[in-house]
XYZ file of C-alpha atoms in Angstrom:
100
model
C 21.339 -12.401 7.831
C 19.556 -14.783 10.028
C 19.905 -12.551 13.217
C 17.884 -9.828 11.114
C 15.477 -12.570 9.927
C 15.162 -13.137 13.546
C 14.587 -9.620 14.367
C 12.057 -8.738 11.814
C 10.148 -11.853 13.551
C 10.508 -10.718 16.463
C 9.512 -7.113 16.391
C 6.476 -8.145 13.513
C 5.183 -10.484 16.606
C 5.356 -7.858 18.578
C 3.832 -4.906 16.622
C 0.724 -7.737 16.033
C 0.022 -8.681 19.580
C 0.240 -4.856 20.925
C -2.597 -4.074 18.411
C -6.677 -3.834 20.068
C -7.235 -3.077 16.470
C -9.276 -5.687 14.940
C -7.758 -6.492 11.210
C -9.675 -5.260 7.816
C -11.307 -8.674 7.009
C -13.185 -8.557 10.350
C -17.039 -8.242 8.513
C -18.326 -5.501 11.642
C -21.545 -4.772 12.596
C -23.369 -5.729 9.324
C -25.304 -3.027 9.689
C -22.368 -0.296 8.506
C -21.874 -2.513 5.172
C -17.762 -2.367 5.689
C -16.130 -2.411 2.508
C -12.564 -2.150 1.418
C -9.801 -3.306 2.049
C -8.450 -0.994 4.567
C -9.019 3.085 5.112
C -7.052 5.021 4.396
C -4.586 2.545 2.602
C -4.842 -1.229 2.194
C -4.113 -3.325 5.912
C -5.175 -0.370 7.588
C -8.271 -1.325 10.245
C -10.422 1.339 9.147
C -12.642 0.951 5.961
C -15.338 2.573 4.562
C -18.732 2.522 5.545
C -21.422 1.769 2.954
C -25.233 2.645 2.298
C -27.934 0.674 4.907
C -30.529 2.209 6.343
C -28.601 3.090 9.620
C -25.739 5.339 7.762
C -27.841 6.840 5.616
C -28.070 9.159 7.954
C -24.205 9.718 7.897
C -23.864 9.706 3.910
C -22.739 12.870 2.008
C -21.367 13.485 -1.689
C -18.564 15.586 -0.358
C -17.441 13.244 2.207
C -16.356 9.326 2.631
C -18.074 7.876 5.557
C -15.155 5.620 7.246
C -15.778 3.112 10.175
C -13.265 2.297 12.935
C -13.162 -1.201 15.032
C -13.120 -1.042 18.818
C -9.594 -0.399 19.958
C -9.042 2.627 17.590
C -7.927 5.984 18.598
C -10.832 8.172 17.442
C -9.037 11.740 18.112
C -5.745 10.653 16.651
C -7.995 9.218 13.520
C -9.730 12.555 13.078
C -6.770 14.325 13.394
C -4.738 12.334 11.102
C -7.941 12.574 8.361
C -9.124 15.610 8.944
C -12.352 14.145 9.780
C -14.819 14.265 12.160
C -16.555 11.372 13.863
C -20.191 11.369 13.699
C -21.151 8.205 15.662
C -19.979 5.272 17.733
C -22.031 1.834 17.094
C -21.284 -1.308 18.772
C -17.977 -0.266 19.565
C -17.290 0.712 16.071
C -16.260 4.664 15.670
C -18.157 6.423 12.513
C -15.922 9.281 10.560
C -16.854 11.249 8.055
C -14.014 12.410 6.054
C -14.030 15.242 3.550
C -12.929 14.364 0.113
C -9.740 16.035 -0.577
């Protein structure tokens, strides 16, 4: 039991440092007001992307804008969502993802 303990450690420190992702608390450039905990489940680095005068631009009733920190695969994330990205801000990738 303690050699799986161990193990779980090990690999959880591992899965942690190998991440460029930064984590969903990380606030982001204020100006895509993040909020969420997490897109498209909670943890997840992504979150969604809120109304300012910079994403207006971005915003649509049929879609969720989504923003992604530095470090995130932006083809695998469109892929995965079916999204497309419509902007990259301070190192932050902009998605907008059709509601399903």
């Amino acid at each position: 039991m303690a050699a799986a303990a161990a193990l779980c450690s090990l690999i959880s420190g591992c899965v942690e440092e190998a991440g460029t992702a930064q984590s969903p608390s990380d606030p982001g450039p204020i100006h895509l007001a993040l909020f969420g905990d997490g897109y498209p489940n909670a943890g997840d680095p992504c979150r969604r992307a809120g109304e300012s005068a910079y994403t207006n631009q971005f915003l649509d009733d049929a879609a969720d804008l989504v923003a992604c920190p530095p470090g995130t695969d932006p083809g695998l994330f469109a892929y995965t969502t079916g999204g497309r990205q419509v902007a990259k801000v301070d190192g932050w990738y902009l998605f907008s993802i059709p509601r399903r």
